[in-house]
Each structure stands twice: as structure tokens, then as C-alpha cells.
PDB file of C-alpha atoms in Angstrom:
ATOM      1  CA  LEU A  34       0.000   0.000   0.000  1.00 41.00           C
ATOM      2  CA  PRO A  35       1.160   3.566  -0.567  1.00 42.00           C
ATOM      3  CA  ALA A  36       2.350   5.576   2.425  1.00 39.00           C
ATOM      4  CA  MET A  37      -0.777   7.734   2.477  1.00 46.00           C
ATOM      5  CA  ASN A  38      -2.941   4.617   2.608  1.00 65.00           C
ATOM      6  CA  TRP A  39      -1.139   3.442   5.736  1.00 69.00           C
ATOM      7  CA  LEU A  40      -1.843   6.823   7.321  1.00 73.00           C
ATOM      8  CA  LEU A  41      -5.529   6.487   6.455  1.00 77.00           C
ATOM      9  CA  LEU A  42      -5.543   2.960   7.829  1.00 77.00           C
ATOM     10  CA  LYS A  43      -4.024   4.244  11.060  1.00 84.00           C
ATOM     11  CA  ASN A  44      -6.772   6.874  11.293  1.00 86.00           C
ATOM     12  CA  SER A  45      -9.394   4.178  10.717  1.00 87.00           C
ATOM     13  CA  LEU A  46      -7.943   1.968  13.451  1.00 88.00           C
ATOM     14  CA  LEU A  47      -7.863   4.936  15.806  1.00 93.00           C
ATOM     15  CA  VAL A  48     -11.488   5.797  15.077  1.00 93.00           C
ATOM     16  CA  GLY A  49     -12.542   2.156  15.471  1.00 92.00           C
ATOM     17  CA  GLY A  50     -10.635   1.634  18.712  1.00 94.00           C
ATOM     18  CA  LEU A  51     -11.793   4.820  20.431  1.00 97.00           C
ATOM     19  CA  THR A  52     -15.369   4.271  19.301  1.00 97.00           C
ATOM     20  CA  THR A  53     -15.315   0.743  20.699  1.00 96.00           C
ATOM     21  CA  LEU A  54     -13.988   1.935  24.056  1.00 97.00           C
ATOM     22  CA  LEU A  55     -16.519   4.761  24.387  1.00 97.00           C
ATOM     23  CA  ALA A  56     -19.520   2.797  23.098  1.00 97.00           C
ATOM     24  CA  ALA A  57     -18.716  -0.177  25.360  1.00 97.00           C
ATOM     25  CA  SER A  58     -18.527   2.133  28.391  1.00 97.00           C
ATOM     26  CA  PHE A  59     -21.858   3.744  27.504  1.00 97.00           C
ATOM     27  CA  GLY A  60     -23.521   0.372  26.934  1.00 97.00           C
ATOM     28  CA  PHE A  61     -22.195  -1.136  30.181  1.00 97.00           C
ATOM     29  CA  LEU A  62     -23.496   1.772  32.274  1.00 96.00           C
ATOM     30  CA  ALA A  63     -26.852   1.576  30.529  1.00 97.00           C
ATOM     31  CA  ALA A  64     -27.052  -2.175  31.185  1.00 96.00           C
ATOM     32  CA  LEU A  65     -26.455  -1.582  34.903  1.00 96.00           C
ATOM     33  CA  TRP A  66     -29.455   0.729  35.033  1.00 96.00           C
ATOM     34  CA  LEU A  67     -31.800  -1.285  32.851  1.00 96.00           C
ATOM     35  CA  ALA A  68     -31.106  -4.461  34.844  1.00 94.00           C
ATOM     36  CA  GLY A  69     -32.536  -2.694  37.906  1.00 93.00           C
ATOM     37  CA  LEU A  70     -35.709  -1.478  36.182  1.00 94.00           C
ATOM     38  CA  GLU A  71     -39.059  -3.215  36.128  1.00 93.00           C
ATOM     39  CA  ARG A  72     -39.980  -5.075  32.972  1.00 91.00           C
ATOM     40  CA  ARG A  73     -42.225  -2.450  31.341  1.00 93.00           C
ATOM     41  CA  TRP A  74     -39.732   0.391  31.772  1.00 94.00           C
ATOM     42  CA  ARG A  75     -36.875  -1.819  30.665  1.00 94.00           C
ATOM     43  CA  HIS A  76     -38.709  -2.708  27.453  1.00 94.00           C
ATOM     44  CA  ARG A  77     -39.444   0.942  26.719  1.00 94.00           C
ATOM     45  CA  LEU A  78     -35.830   1.949  27.112  1.00 95.00           C
ATOM     46  CA  LEU A  79     -34.698  -1.026  25.052  1.00 95.00           C
ATOM     47  CA  ALA A  80     -36.959   0.267  22.291  1.00 95.00           C
ATOM     48  CA  VAL A  81     -35.207   3.657  22.521  1.00 95.00           C
ATOM     49  CA  ALA A  82     -31.828   1.898  22.330  1.00 95.00           C
ATOM     50  CA  VAL A  83     -32.905   0.007  19.216  1.00 94.00           C
ATOM     51  CA  MET A  84     -33.971   3.337  17.690  1.00 95.00           C
ATOM     52  CA  ALA A  85     -30.469   4.696  18.334  1.00 94.00           C
ATOM     53  CA  LEU A  86     -29.005   1.669  16.570  1.00 92.00           C
ATOM     54  CA  ALA A  87     -31.384   2.056  13.620  1.00 92.00           C
ATOM     55  CA  LEU A  88     -31.014   5.805  12.992  1.00 93.00           C
ATOM     56  CA  PRO A  89     -29.282   6.612   9.669  1.00 92.00           C
ATOM     57  CA  PRO A  90     -25.706   7.816  10.257  1.00 93.00           C
ATOM     58  CA  PHE A  91     -26.106  10.818   7.944  1.00 91.00           C
ATOM     59  CA  LEU A  92     -29.162  11.965   9.924  1.00 91.00           C
ATOM     60  CA  VAL A  93     -27.336  11.896  13.269  1.00 94.00           C
ATOM     61  CA  THR A  94     -24.268  13.554  11.729  1.00 94.00           C
ATOM     62  CA  ASN A  95     -26.384  16.306  10.208  1.00 92.00           C
ATOM     63  CA  CYS A  96     -27.990  16.896  13.606  1.00 93.00           C
ATOM     64  CA  TRP A  97     -24.636  17.436  15.306  1.00 94.00           C
ATOM     65  CA  LEU A  98     -23.441  19.649  12.468  1.00 93.00           C
ATOM     66  CA  HIS A  99     -26.539  21.752  13.043  1.00 91.00           C
ATOM     67  CA  PHE A 100     -25.667  22.213  16.712  1.00 92.00           C
ATOM     68  CA  LEU A 101     -21.842  22.082  16.794  1.00 92.00           C
ATOM     69  CA  GLY A 102     -20.730  22.656  13.184  1.00 89.00           C
ATOM     70  CA  TYR A 103     -18.783  25.741  12.167  1.00 87.00           C
ATOM     71  CA  GLY A 104     -22.044  27.705  12.038  1.00 84.00           C
ATOM     72  CA  GLY A 105     -23.819  25.623  14.690  1.00 86.00           C
ATOM     73  CA  VAL A 106     -26.380  27.146  17.019  1.00 89.00           C
ATOM     74  CA  TRP A 107     -24.477  25.947  20.115  1.00 89.00           C
ATOM     75  CA  ARG A 108     -21.003  27.130  19.099  1.00 86.00           C
ATOM     76  CA  GLY A 109     -21.469  30.441  20.908  1.00 83.00           C
ATOM     77  CA  TRP A 110     -21.513  28.847  24.356  1.00 87.00           C
ATOM     78  CA  LEU A 111     -20.139  25.358  23.645  1.00 86.00           C
ATOM     79  CA  PRO A 112     -17.021  25.758  21.473  1.00 85.00           C
ATOM     80  CA  LEU A 113     -16.521  22.084  20.588  1.00 87.00           C
ATOM     81  CA  ASN A 114     -15.412  21.176  17.081  1.00 87.00           C
ATOM     82  CA  ILE A 115     -17.568  18.296  15.862  1.00 93.00           C
ATOM     83  CA  VAL A 116     -15.819  18.373  12.465  1.00 92.00           C
ATOM     84  CA  SER A 117     -12.858  16.359  13.727  1.00 92.00           C
ATOM     85  CA  LEU A 118     -11.688  12.856  14.516  1.00 93.00           C
ATOM     86  CA  GLY A 119     -13.060  13.251  18.044  1.00 94.00           C
ATOM     87  CA  GLY A 120     -16.433  14.276  16.637  1.00 94.00           C
ATOM     88  CA  THR A 121     -16.425  11.186  14.423  1.00 95.00           C
ATOM     89  CA  VAL A 122     -15.753   8.958  17.426  1.00 96.00           C
ATOM     90  CA  TRP A 123     -18.524  10.684  19.397  1.00 97.00           C
ATOM     91  CA  ILE A 124     -21.167  10.218  16.684  1.00 97.00           C
ATOM     92  CA  LEU A 125     -20.198   6.606  15.965  1.00 97.00           C
ATOM     93  CA  SER A 126     -20.365   5.872  19.700  1.00 97.00           C
ATOM     94  CA  LEU A 127     -23.887   7.306  19.864  1.00 97.00           C
ATOM     95  CA  LEU A 128     -24.842   5.011  16.986  1.00 96.00           C
ATOM     96  CA  THR A 129     -23.331   1.786  18.366  1.00 97.00           C
ATOM     97  CA  TRP A 130     -23.632   1.809  22.186  1.00 97.00           C
ATOM     98  CA  PRO A 131     -26.847  -0.301  22.134  1.00 96.00           C
ATOM     99  CA  ILE A 132     -24.809  -3.271  20.873  1.00 96.00           C
ATOM    100  CA  THR A 133     -22.999  -3.537  24.217  1.00 97.00           C
ATOM    101  CA  LEU A 134     -26.207  -2.845  26.132  1.00 97.00           C
ATOM    102  CA  LEU A 135     -28.072  -5.717  24.485  1.00 95.00           C
ATOM    103  CA  GLN A 136     -25.181  -8.174  24.808  1.00 93.00           C
ATOM    104  CA  VAL A 137     -24.411  -7.431  28.456  1.00 96.00           C
ATOM    105  CA  LEU A 138     -28.049  -7.335  29.529  1.00 94.00           C
ATOM    106  CA  SER A 139     -28.555 -10.701  27.885  1.00 91.00           C
ATOM    107  CA  ALA A 140     -25.545 -12.147  29.738  1.00 90.00           C
ATOM    108  CA  TRP A 141     -26.888 -10.931  33.086  1.00 92.00           C
ATOM    109  CA  GLN A 142     -30.134 -12.837  32.553  1.00 87.00           C
ATOM    110  CA  ARG A 143     -28.207 -15.876  33.829  1.00 84.00           C
ATOM    111  CA  LEU A 144     -27.923 -14.335  37.289  1.00 85.00           C
ATOM    112  CA  GLU A 145     -29.794 -16.153  40.064  1.00 83.00           C
ATOM    113  CA  PRO A 146     -31.149 -14.678  43.313  1.00 83.00           C
ATOM    114  CA  SER A 147     -28.907 -16.877  45.478  1.00 81.00           C
ATOM    115  CA  GLN A 148     -25.797 -15.394  43.865  1.00 78.00           C
ATOM    116  CA  LEU A 149     -26.806 -11.941  45.087  1.00 80.00           C
ATOM    117  CA  GLU A 150     -28.307 -12.986  48.414  1.00 75.00           C
ATOM    118  CA  SER A 151     -25.355 -15.147  49.508  1.00 74.00           C
ATOM    119  CA  ASP A 152     -23.494 -12.078  50.731  1.00 71.00           C
ATOM    120  CA  VAL A 153     -25.566  -8.911  50.940  1.00 71.00           C
ATOM    121  CA  ALA A 154     -22.460  -6.924  51.919  1.00 73.00           C
ATOM    122  CA  VAL A 155     -21.096  -7.355  48.401  1.00 79.00           C
ATOM    123  CA  SER A 156     -22.721  -4.419  46.645  1.00 84.00           C
ATOM    124  CA  GLY A 157     -21.896  -1.422  44.481  1.00 88.00           C
ATOM    125  CA  TRP A 158     -18.427  -1.487  42.965  1.00 91.00           C
ATOM    126  CA  TRP A 159     -17.522  -4.834  44.545  1.00 90.00           C
ATOM    127  CA  LEU A 160     -20.598  -6.446  43.040  1.00 90.00           C
ATOM    128  CA  ILE A 161     -19.676  -5.097  39.600  1.00 93.00           C
ATOM    129  CA  ARG A 162     -16.055  -6.161  39.910  1.00 91.00           C
ATOM    130  CA  GLY A 163     -16.589  -9.574  41.487  1.00 88.00           C
ATOM    131  CA  LEU A 164     -19.726 -10.837  39.773  1.00 89.00           C
ATOM    132  CA  LEU A 165     -21.222  -8.673  37.034  1.00 93.00           C
ATOM    133  CA  TRP A 166     -17.989  -7.971  35.143  1.00 94.00           C
ATOM    134  CA  PRO A 167     -16.783 -11.616  34.998  1.00 91.00           C
ATOM    135  CA  LEU A 168     -20.219 -12.784  33.896  1.00 90.00           C
ATOM    136  CA  ALA A 169     -20.344 -10.180  31.112  1.00 92.00           C
ATOM    137  CA  GLN A 170     -16.778 -10.569  29.813  1.00 91.00           C
ATOM    138  CA  THR A 171     -17.623 -12.851  26.888  1.00 87.00           C
ATOM    139  CA  ALA A 172     -20.577 -10.672  25.905  1.00 91.00           C
ATOM    140  CA  LEU A 173     -18.420  -7.552  26.176  1.00 93.00           C
ATOM    141  CA  THR A 174     -15.791  -9.107  23.925  1.00 88.00           C
ATOM    142  CA  GLN A 175     -18.350 -10.027  21.288  1.00 87.00           C
ATOM    143  CA  ALA A 176     -19.946  -6.573  21.458  1.00 93.00           C
ATOM    144  CA  ALA A 177     -16.537  -4.889  21.247  1.00 92.00           C
ATOM    145  CA  VAL A 178     -15.556  -6.870  18.146  1.00 87.00           C
ATOM    146  CA  LEU A 179     -18.850  -6.082  16.426  1.00 89.00           C
ATOM    147  CA  THR A 180     -18.627  -2.389  17.358  1.00 94.00           C
ATOM    148  CA  PHE A 181     -15.037  -2.185  16.145  1.00 91.00           C
ATOM    149  CA  VAL A 182     -15.896  -3.782  12.804  1.00 87.00           C
ATOM    150  CA  LEU A 183     -18.841  -1.425  12.238  1.00 90.00           C
ATOM    151  CA  ALA A 184     -16.816   1.651  13.200  1.00 92.00           C
ATOM    152  CA  LEU A 185     -13.789   0.566  11.169  1.00 87.00           C
ATOM    153  CA  ASN A 186     -15.840   0.076   8.002  1.00 85.00           C
ATOM    154  CA  ASN A 187     -18.058   3.134   8.363  1.00 88.00           C
ATOM    155  CA  PHE A 188     -17.222   5.823   5.834  1.00 84.00           C
ATOM    156  CA  ALA A 189     -20.431   7.912   5.858  1.00 87.00           C
ATOM    157  CA  VAL A 190     -19.778   9.742   9.138  1.00 92.00           C
ATOM    158  CA  PRO A 191     -16.038  10.395   8.534  1.00 90.00           C
ATOM    159  CA  ALA A 192     -16.734  11.502   4.950  1.00 86.00           C
ATOM    160  CA  ILE A 193     -19.342  14.053   6.034  1.00 90.00           C
ATOM    161  CA  LEU A 194     -17.027  15.347   8.770  1.00 91.00           C
ATOM    162  CA  GLN A 195     -14.057  15.346   6.338  1.00 87.00           C
ATOM    163  CA  VAL A 196     -12.002  12.939   8.438  1.00 87.00           C
ATOM    164  CA  LYS A 197      -9.657  10.971   6.195  1.00 84.00           C
ATOM    165  CA  VAL A 198     -10.139   7.247   6.773  1.00 82.00           C
ATOM    166  CA  PHE A 199      -9.328   4.157   4.761  1.00 73.00           C
ATOM    167  CA  PRO A 200     -12.892   3.028   3.824  1.00 74.00           C
ATOM    168  CA  ALA A 201     -13.536   6.429   2.207  1.00 69.00           C
ATOM    169  CA  GLU A 202     -10.567   5.920  -0.137  1.00 71.00           C
ATOM    170  CA  VAL A 203     -11.801   2.452  -1.073  1.00 71.00           C
ATOM    171  CA  TRP A 204     -15.214   3.911  -1.867  1.00 67.00           C
ATOM    172  CA  VAL A 205     -13.725   6.716  -3.956  1.00 66.00           C
ATOM    173  CA  LEU A 206     -11.648   4.188  -5.914  1.00 65.00           C
ATOM    174  CA  PHE A 207     -14.694   2.076  -6.653  1.00 65.00           C
ATOM    175  CA  ASN A 208     -16.998   5.027  -7.348  1.00 66.00           C
ATOM    176  CA  THR A 209     -14.616   6.745  -9.778  1.00 69.00           C
ATOM    177  CA  THR A 210     -13.067   3.795 -11.629  1.00 66.00           C
ATOM    178  CA  PHE A 211     -15.622   1.021 -10.997  1.00 67.00           C
ATOM    179  CA  ASP A 212     -12.627  -1.243 -10.423  1.00 62.00           C
ATOM    180  CA  THR A 213     -14.232  -3.918  -8.259  1.00 68.00           C
ATOM    181  CA  LEU A 214     -11.141  -6.129  -7.997  1.00 66.00           C
ATOM    182  CA  GLY A 215      -8.896  -3.142  -7.269  1.00 62.00           C
ATOM    183  CA  ALA A 216     -11.201  -1.954  -4.497  1.00 60.00           C
ATOM    184  CA  LEU A 217     -11.318  -5.472  -3.080  1.00 66.00           C
ATOM    185  CA  ARG A 218      -7.515  -5.758  -3.100  1.00 65.00           C
ATOM    186  CA  LEU A 219      -7.204  -2.354  -1.454  1.00 65.00           C
ATOM    187  CA  SER A 220      -9.707  -3.213   1.261  1.00 65.00           C
ATOM    188  CA  TRP A 221      -7.957  -6.325   2.540  1.00 66.00           C
ATOM    189  CA  PRO A 222      -6.968  -4.660   5.870  1.00 66.00           C
ATOM    190  CA  LEU A 223     -10.650  -3.956   6.564  1.00 65.00           C
ATOM    191  CA  VAL A 224     -11.342  -7.679   6.259  1.00 68.00           C
ATOM    192  CA  VAL A 225      -8.219  -9.180   7.825  1.00 72.00           C
ATOM    193  CA  ALA A 226      -8.032  -6.923  10.909  1.00 67.00           C
ATOM    194  CA  PRO A 227     -11.530  -7.785  12.237  1.00 68.00           C
ATOM    195  CA  LEU A 228     -10.992 -11.492  11.544  1.00 73.00           C
ATOM    196  CA  LEU A 229      -7.703 -11.536  13.439  1.00 72.00           C
ATOM    197  CA  LEU A 230      -9.286  -9.608  16.299  1.00 67.00           C
ATOM    198  CA  LEU A 231     -12.168 -12.053  16.463  1.00 67.00           C
ATOM    199  CA  LEU A 232      -9.820 -15.048  16.531  1.00 71.00           C
ATOM    200  CA  TRP A 233      -7.594 -13.442  19.165  1.00 66.00           C
ATOM    201  CA  PHE A 234     -10.362 -12.459  21.590  1.00 62.00           C
ATOM    202  CA  ALA A 235     -12.778 -15.318  20.989  1.00 60.00           C
ATOM    203  CA  ARG A 236     -13.220 -17.284  24.199  1.00 57.00           C
ATOM    204  CA  ARG A 237     -15.747 -19.819  25.202  1.00 53.00           C
ATOM    205  CA  GLY A 238     -17.917 -18.667  28.045  1.00 49.00           C
ATOM    206  CA  LEU A 239     -17.667 -20.562  31.308  1.00 50.00           C
ATOM    207  CA  PRO A 240     -20.645 -22.821  31.963  1.00 52.00           C
ATOM    208  CA  TRP A 241     -23.029 -21.080  34.307  1.00 52.00           C
ATOM    209  CA  PRO A 242     -25.667 -23.613  35.434  1.00 56.00           C
ATOM    210  CA  ARG A 243     -29.037 -22.199  36.346  1.00 58.00           C
ATOM    211  CA  THR A 244     -31.330 -23.827  38.902  1.00 58.00           C
ATOM    212  CA  GLU A 245     -33.476 -20.843  39.922  1.00 60.00           C
ATOM    213  CA  GLY A 246     -35.474 -18.128  38.233  1.00 65.00           C
ATOM    214  CA  PRO A 247     -34.003 -14.799  37.110  1.00 76.00           C
ATOM    215  CA  VAL A 248     -33.028 -12.067  39.546  1.00 85.00           C
ATOM    216  CA  SER A 249     -35.797  -9.573  40.224  1.00 88.00           C
ATOM    217  CA  ALA A 250     -35.215  -5.933  39.352  1.00 90.00           C
ATOM    218  CA  LYS A 251     -35.746  -4.953  42.988  1.00 91.00           C
ATOM    219  CA  LEU A 252     -33.037  -7.320  44.257  1.00 90.00           C
ATOM    220  CA  PHE A 253     -30.584  -6.212  41.574  1.00 92.00           C
ATOM    221  CA  ARG A 254     -31.292  -2.557  42.349  1.00 92.00           C
ATOM    222  CA  GLN A 255     -30.866  -3.168  46.071  1.00 91.00           C
ATOM    223  CA  GLN A 256     -27.497  -4.896  45.664  1.00 91.00           C
ATOM    224  CA  LEU A 257     -26.206  -2.385  43.143  1.00 93.00           C
ATOM    225  CA  GLY A 258     -26.969   0.432  45.572  1.00 92.00           C
ATOM    226  CA  PRO A 259     -28.793   3.732  45.050  1.00 93.00           C
ATOM    227  CA  CYS A 260     -25.614   5.668  44.228  1.00 95.00           C
ATOM    228  CA  TRP A 261     -24.620   3.444  41.294  1.00 95.00           C
ATOM    229  CA  PHE A 262     -28.210   2.936  40.182  1.00 95.00           C
ATOM    230  CA  TRP A 263     -29.066   6.629  39.894  1.00 96.00           C
ATOM    231  CA  LEU A 264     -25.645   7.538  38.488  1.00 96.00           C
ATOM    232  CA  CYS A 265     -26.105   4.977  35.694  1.00 96.00           C
ATOM    233  CA  GLY A 266     -29.702   6.149  35.291  1.00 96.00           C
ATOM    234  CA  GLY A 267     -28.643   9.750  34.778  1.00 96.00           C
ATOM    235  CA  CYS A 268     -25.957   8.736  32.271  1.00 96.00           C
ATOM    236  CA  THR A 269     -28.389   6.511  30.360  1.00 96.00           C
ATOM    237  CA  PHE A 270     -31.101   9.182  30.258  1.00 96.00           C
ATOM    238  CA  LEU A 271     -28.596  11.707  28.914  1.00 96.00           C
ATOM    239  CA  LEU A 272     -27.337   9.136  26.418  1.00 96.00           C
ATOM    240  CA  CYS A 273     -30.853   8.446  25.118  1.00 96.00           C
ATOM    241  CA  LEU A 274     -31.486  12.177  24.873  1.00 96.00           C
ATOM    242  CA  LEU A 275     -28.321  12.797  22.856  1.00 95.00           C
ATOM    243  CA  SER A 276     -28.464   9.715  20.621  1.00 95.00           C
ATOM    244  CA  VAL A 277     -32.218   9.619  19.897  1.00 95.00           C
ATOM    245  CA  GLY A 278     -34.026  12.630  21.333  1.00 94.00           C
ATOM    246  CA  LEU A 279     -31.802  15.289  19.804  1.00 94.00           C
ATOM    247  CA  PRO A 280     -31.756  13.894  16.230  1.00 93.00           C
ATOM    248  CA  VAL A 281     -35.511  13.244  16.267  1.00 91.00           C
ATOM    249  CA  PHE A 282     -36.210  16.720  17.664  1.00 90.00           C
ATOM    250  CA  GLN A 283     -33.979  18.357  15.055  1.00 86.00           C
ATOM    251  CA  LEU A 284     -35.620  16.331  12.292  1.00 84.00           C
ATOM    252  CA  MET A 285     -39.151  17.204  13.412  1.00 85.00           C
ATOM    253  CA  SER A 286     -38.404  20.878  14.022  1.00 81.00           C
ATOM    254  CA  GLU A 287     -36.594  21.563  10.743  1.00 72.00           C
ATOM    255  CA  GLY A 288     -38.301  19.221   8.309  1.00 55.00           C
ATOM    256  CA  PRO A 289     -36.519  17.386   5.475  1.00 52.00           C
ATOM    257  CA  VAL A 290     -32.774  17.172   5.919  1.00 44.00           C
ATOM    258  CA  SER A 291     -31.579  16.316   2.424  1.00 44.00           C
ATOM    259  CA  ALA A 292     -31.144  19.923   1.252  1.00 44.00           C
ATOM    260  CA  LYS A 293     -29.869  20.982   4.664  1.00 48.00           C
ATOM    261  CA  LEU A 294     -27.296  18.201   4.653  1.00 46.00           C
ATOM    262  CA  LEU A 295     -25.913  19.495   1.362  1.00 44.00           C
ATOM    263  CA  ASP A 296     -25.750  22.986   2.838  1.00 50.00           C
ATOM    264  CA  ARG A 297     -23.918  21.670   5.888  1.00 47.00           C
ATOM    265  CA  LYS A 298     -21.395  19.822   3.736  1.00 44.00           C
ATOM    266  CA  SER A 299     -20.759  22.917   1.657  1.00 45.00           C
ATOM    267  CA  VAL A 300     -20.152  24.928   4.838  1.00 44.00           C
ATOM    268  CA  VAL A 301     -17.827  22.234   6.182  1.00 44.00           C
TER     269      VAL A 301
END
């Protein structure tokens, strides 16, 4: 590969790695809160999380350009540059955090009441470190690999924000020359890197026999402690607001975004 391509590949790996770290952190905190909620509220928030996962990337990117772009309405009091590598990581994290949430929450369904009631003094951080984290490790690994692959191969968000990444060059090569084989040869790092990562981190989960019913939300909430529960709740509420509420509000308040997106890109 040419030298410039290696630089773009490095940018892509950086975007993918940072997005994975941030999205996994968001999803883990959200899972802690949802595990302590009653069934009806948990299902409602899971629906919001699925909406965040299903939102078109260009729509979310256009929303943040509206608020934090060069001419954004928030730039006067919040001088953050969304047109950057950090902005790309932020938007991709808002799009992919539900992957970790769904995986970890599913892993915690294997918890039994006796595992929490055996020592009621183990709560808060020690509960997370000693029980919840080990139980969710395999799910976290799978979610991290999937998030990394999606972030590594995403070119829509970086292209709109003018962040030079490797998938964008592959797309330009294919779109300008229609050289399918050339684009395939050029994109081998995007295929090999995720496969190697999957083989390296793939581990079989430890058998976790289950003889009782699932842990009730009240018991989980009690053992987690009010401090952790409400801290995770506040973070999750803010996350849902930023990843779903803000784009939907901007879409409903300003109407069709296709022409506005072109205007934003011309400003950028």
C-alpha cells in the first residue's frame, strides 16, 4: 500500500478503537441501570436503544453539524469542534452503544437470586467487579468486536465530517473507476483486521448452570446500591437524549434534511 494509505488505515484503526472503548462504556453503564428497572420500563428503554441503533448515520451527523458545526447554534456557548476525529468517534459511539447494552443485559439474565443474596455486603463497585464484570466478559468481547468492525468500516460519518479514513478511499476508488477487484484488493486490511481480532479475543464462556429463576429488578437494584443505580440512570437518560431525542427533535423541528445536509457539507 502507498504511504498515504497506511496513514488512512491508522486513522481508521484509531477511530474504530476509540469508538469501541466509548460505546462499550456507555452500553455497560446503561445495562447496569436497565437491569434494575421493572420489565415495562426496561422494554421501553430497550426500544429507545434500538432506535439509536437504527437511525441513519447521515441523519445523526447532520444533527450534530446543526448544533456544533462551524455555524452551529451551540457554538457560541459550547465551542466544541464536531468536524474532527473526536467528533467522528462521538457520533459513531452514539450510533453503536446499544450493541454492548443488548449483549451485556442478555448475559446478566443468567444471574440467580442466590448469587446476590449469599453475601448482601457485596454491593456497588464490589458487586460489579466480582460478579457482574466476569459474567459479562464474553458478551463484552463479542460486542466490542462487532462495534469495532462497524466503526472501522463506516465511511459515511467520517466523509461528512471530512475525516480521512481508509474506507472512504476504497469507496472513492470504486466510485470513480468502478474497479471492483482493485477496491477489493485495497480493502484487505478492513477484512483481515476484524478477523484476526475475532480469533484473538474469541473465548468460550464458562458454563453457568441455572437452577433458579431470574433475579428480580428490585433485588438487583438493592445490591447495586442507590448511588450506582441513579448515576447509571442519569448517564443513560442523557445518552438516550443525545443519541435519539436530539436527532428526532432536530428532524421534526426543521423538516426534510436532504437539502440541509448538502448545505452543511458545503459549509464544512
